[in-house]
PDB file of C-alpha atoms in Angstrom:
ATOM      1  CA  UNK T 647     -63.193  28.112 -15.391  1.00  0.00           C
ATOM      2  CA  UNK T 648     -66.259  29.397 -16.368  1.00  0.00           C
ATOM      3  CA  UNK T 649     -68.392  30.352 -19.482  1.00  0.00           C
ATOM      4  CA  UNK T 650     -68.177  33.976 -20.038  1.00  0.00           C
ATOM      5  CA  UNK T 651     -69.857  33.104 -23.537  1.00  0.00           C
ATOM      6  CA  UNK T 652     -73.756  32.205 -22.479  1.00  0.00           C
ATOM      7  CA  UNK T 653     -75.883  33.526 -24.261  1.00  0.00           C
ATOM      8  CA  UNK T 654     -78.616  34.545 -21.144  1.00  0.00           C
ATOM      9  CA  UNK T 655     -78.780  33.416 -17.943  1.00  0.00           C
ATOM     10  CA  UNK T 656     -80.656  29.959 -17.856  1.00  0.00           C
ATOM     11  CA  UNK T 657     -83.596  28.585 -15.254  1.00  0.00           C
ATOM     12  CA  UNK T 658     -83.220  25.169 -14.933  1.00  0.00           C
ATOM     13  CA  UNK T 659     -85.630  23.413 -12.511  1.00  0.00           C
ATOM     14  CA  UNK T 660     -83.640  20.653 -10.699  1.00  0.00           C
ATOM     15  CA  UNK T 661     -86.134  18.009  -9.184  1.00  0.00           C
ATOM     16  CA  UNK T 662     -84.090  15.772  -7.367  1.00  0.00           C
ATOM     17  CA  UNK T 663     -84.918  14.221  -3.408  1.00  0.00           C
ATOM     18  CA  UNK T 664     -81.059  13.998  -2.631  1.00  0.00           C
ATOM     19  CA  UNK T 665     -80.111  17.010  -1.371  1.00  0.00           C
ATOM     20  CA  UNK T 666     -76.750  16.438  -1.441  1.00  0.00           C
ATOM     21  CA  UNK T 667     -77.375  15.612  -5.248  1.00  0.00           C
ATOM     22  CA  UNK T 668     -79.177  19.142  -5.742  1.00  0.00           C
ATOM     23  CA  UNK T 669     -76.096  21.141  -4.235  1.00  0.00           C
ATOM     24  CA  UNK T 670     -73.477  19.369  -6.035  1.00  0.00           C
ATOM     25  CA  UNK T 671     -75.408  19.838  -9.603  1.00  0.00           C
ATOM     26  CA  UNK T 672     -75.888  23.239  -8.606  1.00  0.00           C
ATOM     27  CA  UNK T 673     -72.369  24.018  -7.736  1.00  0.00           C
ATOM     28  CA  UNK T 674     -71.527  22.113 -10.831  1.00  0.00           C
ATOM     29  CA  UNK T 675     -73.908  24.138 -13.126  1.00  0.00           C
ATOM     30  CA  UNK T 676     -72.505  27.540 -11.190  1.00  0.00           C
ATOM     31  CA  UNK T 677     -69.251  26.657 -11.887  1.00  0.00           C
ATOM     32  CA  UNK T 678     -69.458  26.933 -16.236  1.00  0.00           C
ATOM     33  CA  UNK T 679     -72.818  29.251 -15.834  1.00  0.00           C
ATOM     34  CA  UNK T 680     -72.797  31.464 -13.124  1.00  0.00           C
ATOM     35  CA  UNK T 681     -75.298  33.561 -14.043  1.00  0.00           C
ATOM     36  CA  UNK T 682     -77.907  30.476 -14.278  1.00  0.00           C
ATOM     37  CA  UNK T 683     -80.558  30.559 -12.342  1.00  0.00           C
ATOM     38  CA  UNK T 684     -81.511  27.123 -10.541  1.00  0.00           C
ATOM     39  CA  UNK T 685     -84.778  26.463  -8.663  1.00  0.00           C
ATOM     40  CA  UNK T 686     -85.451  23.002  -7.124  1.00  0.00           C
ATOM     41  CA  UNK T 687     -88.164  20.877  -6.771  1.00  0.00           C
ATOM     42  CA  UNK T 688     -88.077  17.878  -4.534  1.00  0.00           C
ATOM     43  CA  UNK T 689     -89.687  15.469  -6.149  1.00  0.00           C
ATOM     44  CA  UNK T 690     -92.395  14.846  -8.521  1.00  0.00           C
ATOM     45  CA  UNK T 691     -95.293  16.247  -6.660  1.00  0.00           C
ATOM     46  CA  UNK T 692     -93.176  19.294  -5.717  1.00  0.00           C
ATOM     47  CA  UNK T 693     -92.386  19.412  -9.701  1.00  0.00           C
ATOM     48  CA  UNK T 694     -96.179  19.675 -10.312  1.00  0.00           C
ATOM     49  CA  UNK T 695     -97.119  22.352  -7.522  1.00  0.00           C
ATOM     50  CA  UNK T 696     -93.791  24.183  -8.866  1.00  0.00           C
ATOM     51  CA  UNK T 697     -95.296  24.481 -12.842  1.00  0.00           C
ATOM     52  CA  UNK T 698     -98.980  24.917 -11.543  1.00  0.00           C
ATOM     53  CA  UNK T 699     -97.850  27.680  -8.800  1.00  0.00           C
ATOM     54  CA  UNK T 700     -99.838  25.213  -6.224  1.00  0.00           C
ATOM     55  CA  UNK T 701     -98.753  24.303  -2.342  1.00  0.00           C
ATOM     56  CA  UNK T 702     -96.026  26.168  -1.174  1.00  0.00           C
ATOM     57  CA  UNK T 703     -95.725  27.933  -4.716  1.00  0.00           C
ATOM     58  CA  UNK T 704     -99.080  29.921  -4.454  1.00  0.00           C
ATOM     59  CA  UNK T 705     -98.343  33.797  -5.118  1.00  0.00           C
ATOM     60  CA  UNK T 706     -94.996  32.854  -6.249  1.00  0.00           C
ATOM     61  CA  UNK T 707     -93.205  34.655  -8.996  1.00  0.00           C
ATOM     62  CA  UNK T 708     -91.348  32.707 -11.093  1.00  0.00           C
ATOM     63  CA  UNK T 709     -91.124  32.285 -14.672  1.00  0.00           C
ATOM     64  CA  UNK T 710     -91.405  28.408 -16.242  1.00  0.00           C
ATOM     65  CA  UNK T 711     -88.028  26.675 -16.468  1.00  0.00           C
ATOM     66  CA  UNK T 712     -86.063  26.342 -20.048  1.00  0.00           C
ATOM     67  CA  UNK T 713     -84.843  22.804 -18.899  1.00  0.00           C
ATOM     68  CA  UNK T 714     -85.574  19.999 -15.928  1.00  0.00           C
ATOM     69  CA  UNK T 715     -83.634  18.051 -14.930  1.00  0.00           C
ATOM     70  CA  UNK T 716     -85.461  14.994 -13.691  1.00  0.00           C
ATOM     71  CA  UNK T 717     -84.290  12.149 -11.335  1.00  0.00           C
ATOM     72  CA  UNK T 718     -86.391   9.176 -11.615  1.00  0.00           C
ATOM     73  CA  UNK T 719     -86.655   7.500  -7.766  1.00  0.00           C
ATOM     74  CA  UNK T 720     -88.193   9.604  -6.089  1.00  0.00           C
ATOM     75  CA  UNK T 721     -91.109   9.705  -3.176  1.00  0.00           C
ATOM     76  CA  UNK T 722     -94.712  10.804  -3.444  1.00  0.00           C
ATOM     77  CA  UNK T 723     -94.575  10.980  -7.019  1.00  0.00           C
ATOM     78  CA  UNK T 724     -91.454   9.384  -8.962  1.00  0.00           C
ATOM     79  CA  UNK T 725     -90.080  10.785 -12.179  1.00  0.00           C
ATOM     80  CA  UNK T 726     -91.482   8.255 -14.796  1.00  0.00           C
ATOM     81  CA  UNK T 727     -95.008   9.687 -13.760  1.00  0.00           C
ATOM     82  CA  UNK T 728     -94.581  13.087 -13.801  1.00  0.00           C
ATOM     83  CA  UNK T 729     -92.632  12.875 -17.444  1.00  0.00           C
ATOM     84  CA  UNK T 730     -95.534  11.543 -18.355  1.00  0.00           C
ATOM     85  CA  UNK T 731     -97.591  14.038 -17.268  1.00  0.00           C
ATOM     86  CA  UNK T 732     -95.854  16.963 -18.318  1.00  0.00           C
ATOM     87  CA  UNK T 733     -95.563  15.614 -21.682  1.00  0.00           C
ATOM     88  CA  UNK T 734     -98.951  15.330 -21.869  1.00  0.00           C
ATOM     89  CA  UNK T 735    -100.094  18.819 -20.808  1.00  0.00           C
ATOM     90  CA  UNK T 736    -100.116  21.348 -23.741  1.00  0.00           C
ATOM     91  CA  UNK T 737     -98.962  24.017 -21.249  1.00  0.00           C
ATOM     92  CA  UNK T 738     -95.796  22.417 -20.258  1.00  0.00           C
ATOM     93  CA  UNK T 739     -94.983  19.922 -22.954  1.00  0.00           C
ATOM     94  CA  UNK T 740     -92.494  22.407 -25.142  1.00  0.00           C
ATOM     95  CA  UNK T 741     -90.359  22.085 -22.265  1.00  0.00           C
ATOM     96  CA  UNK T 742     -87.364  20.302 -22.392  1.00  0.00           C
ATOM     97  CA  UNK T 743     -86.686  17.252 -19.935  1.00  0.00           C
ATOM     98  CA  UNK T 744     -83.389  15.939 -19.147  1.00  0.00           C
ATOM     99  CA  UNK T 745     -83.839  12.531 -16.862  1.00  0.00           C
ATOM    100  CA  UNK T 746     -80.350  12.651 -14.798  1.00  0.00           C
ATOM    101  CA  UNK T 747     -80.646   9.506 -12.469  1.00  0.00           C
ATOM    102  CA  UNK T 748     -78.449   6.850 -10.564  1.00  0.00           C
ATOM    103  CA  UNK T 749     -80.461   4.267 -12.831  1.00  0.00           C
ATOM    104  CA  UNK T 750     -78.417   2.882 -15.893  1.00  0.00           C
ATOM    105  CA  UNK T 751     -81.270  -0.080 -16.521  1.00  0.00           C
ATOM    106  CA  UNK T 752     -82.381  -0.315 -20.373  1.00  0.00           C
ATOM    107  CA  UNK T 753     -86.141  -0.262 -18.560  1.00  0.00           C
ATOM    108  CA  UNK T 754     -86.056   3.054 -17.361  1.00  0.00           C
ATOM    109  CA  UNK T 755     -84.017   4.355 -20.431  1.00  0.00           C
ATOM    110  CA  UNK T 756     -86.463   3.030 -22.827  1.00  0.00           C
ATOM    111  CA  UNK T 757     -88.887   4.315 -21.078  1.00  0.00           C
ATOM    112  CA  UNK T 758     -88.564   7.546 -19.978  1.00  0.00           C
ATOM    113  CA  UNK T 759     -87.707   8.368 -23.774  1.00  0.00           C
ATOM    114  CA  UNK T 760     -91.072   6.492 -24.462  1.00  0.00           C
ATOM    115  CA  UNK T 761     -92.348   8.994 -22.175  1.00  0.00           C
ATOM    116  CA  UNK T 762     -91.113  12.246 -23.863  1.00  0.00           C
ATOM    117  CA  UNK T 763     -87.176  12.559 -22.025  1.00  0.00           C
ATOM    118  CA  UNK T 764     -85.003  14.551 -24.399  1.00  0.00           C
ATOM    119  CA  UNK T 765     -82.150  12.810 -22.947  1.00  0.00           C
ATOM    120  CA  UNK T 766     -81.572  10.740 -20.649  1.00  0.00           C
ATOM    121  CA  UNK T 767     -78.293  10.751 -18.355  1.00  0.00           C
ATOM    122  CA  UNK T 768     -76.667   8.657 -15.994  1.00  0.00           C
ATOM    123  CA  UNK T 769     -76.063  10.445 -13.246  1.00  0.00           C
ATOM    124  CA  UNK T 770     -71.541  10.458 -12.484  1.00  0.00           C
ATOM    125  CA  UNK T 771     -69.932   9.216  -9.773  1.00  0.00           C
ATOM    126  CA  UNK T 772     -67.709  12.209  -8.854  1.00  0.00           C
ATOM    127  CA  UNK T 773     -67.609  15.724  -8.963  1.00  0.00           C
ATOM    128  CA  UNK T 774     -65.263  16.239 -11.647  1.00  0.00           C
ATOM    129  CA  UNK T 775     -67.238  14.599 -14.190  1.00  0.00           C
ATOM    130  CA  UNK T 776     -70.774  16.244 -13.290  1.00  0.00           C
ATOM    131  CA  UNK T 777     -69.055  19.040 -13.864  1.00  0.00           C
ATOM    132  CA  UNK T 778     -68.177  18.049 -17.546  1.00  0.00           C
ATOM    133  CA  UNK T 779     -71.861  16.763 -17.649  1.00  0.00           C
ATOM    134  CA  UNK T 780     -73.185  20.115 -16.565  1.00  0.00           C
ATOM    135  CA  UNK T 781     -71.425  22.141 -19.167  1.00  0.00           C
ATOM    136  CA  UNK T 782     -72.010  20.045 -21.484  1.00  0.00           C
ATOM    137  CA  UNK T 783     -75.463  19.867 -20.925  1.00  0.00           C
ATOM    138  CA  UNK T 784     -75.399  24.548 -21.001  1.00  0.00           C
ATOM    139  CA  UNK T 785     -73.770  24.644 -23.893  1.00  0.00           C
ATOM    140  CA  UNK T 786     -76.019  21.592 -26.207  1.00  0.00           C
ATOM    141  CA  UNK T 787     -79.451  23.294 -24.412  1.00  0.00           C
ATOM    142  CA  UNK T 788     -78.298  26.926 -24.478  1.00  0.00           C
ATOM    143  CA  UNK T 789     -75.872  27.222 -27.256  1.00  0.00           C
ATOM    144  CA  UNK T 790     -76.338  24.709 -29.710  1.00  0.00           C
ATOM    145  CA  UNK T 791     -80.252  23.886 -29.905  1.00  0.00           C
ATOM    146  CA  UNK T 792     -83.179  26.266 -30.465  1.00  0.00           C
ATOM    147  CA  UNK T 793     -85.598  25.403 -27.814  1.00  0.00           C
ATOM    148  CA  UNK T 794     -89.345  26.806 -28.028  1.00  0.00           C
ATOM    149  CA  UNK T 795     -90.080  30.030 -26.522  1.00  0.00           C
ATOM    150  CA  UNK T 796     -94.081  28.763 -25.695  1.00  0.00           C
ATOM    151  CA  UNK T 797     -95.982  31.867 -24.359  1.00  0.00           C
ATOM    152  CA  UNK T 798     -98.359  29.827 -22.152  1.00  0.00           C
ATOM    153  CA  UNK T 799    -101.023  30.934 -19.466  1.00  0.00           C
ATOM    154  CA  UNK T 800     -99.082  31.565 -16.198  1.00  0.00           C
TER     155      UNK T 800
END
């Protein structure tokens, strides 16, 4: 069933290394909000070069993402540092950053919203429920909140 209700078709930026875990949050995501738009970003590094339009993003045209979605353990550059560093950079900070990771420890919960995470979620164990987790994550982003429109340097 899907969402014929959303409001404008959504980027999200999904920076995951599992790419079984990007399909299925994609299907999931496609399923309540077809019309979103999902780019991916394989880990942390990949996340950076993405927002900075560096590596294989030069000449690319893409508009910033409204939302990330952030797993944590990741190679080259894991999600804890990159939060960090996109919450620190006044181009990027304004958007919002969903950490959805395997990881249920109190460590990395604490400190990823030490970090600047506007939520943090533990990633499901089956399809069924990402799919709950996925709408419900449109419809708080997209429906419910205002999130800043920032009209950065791209």
């Amino acid at each position: 069933m899907t969402d014929q209700t959303q409001p404008k078709p959504i980027h999200i930026l999904l920076v995951d290394d599992d790419e079984d875990d990007r399909y299925l949050t994609r299907e999931a995501f496609h399923q309540h909000y077809p019309k979103s738009r999902i780019s991916f970003a394989e880990d942390g590094e990949d996340l950076l070069d993405f927002l900075h339009y560096r590596g294989r993003y030069v000449g690319a045209v893409h508009t910033l993402p409204e939302l990330i979605l952030l797993d944590l353990n990741m190679p080259r550059k894991d999600g804890r540092e990159v939060l960090r560093e996109i919450k620190s950079d006044d181009q990027f900070r304004h958007i919002p950053i969903v950490v959805l990771t395997t990881s249920d420890a109190k460590d990395d919960i604490e400190t990823s919203y030490f970090n600047g995470a506007n939520s943090f979620i533990t990633k499901p164990p089956t399809f069924q429920r990402l799919s709950e987790v996925t709408k419900a994550i449109g419809q708080y982003w997209f429906s419910v909140v205002t999130v800043c429109e920032h009209e950065g340097e791209d």
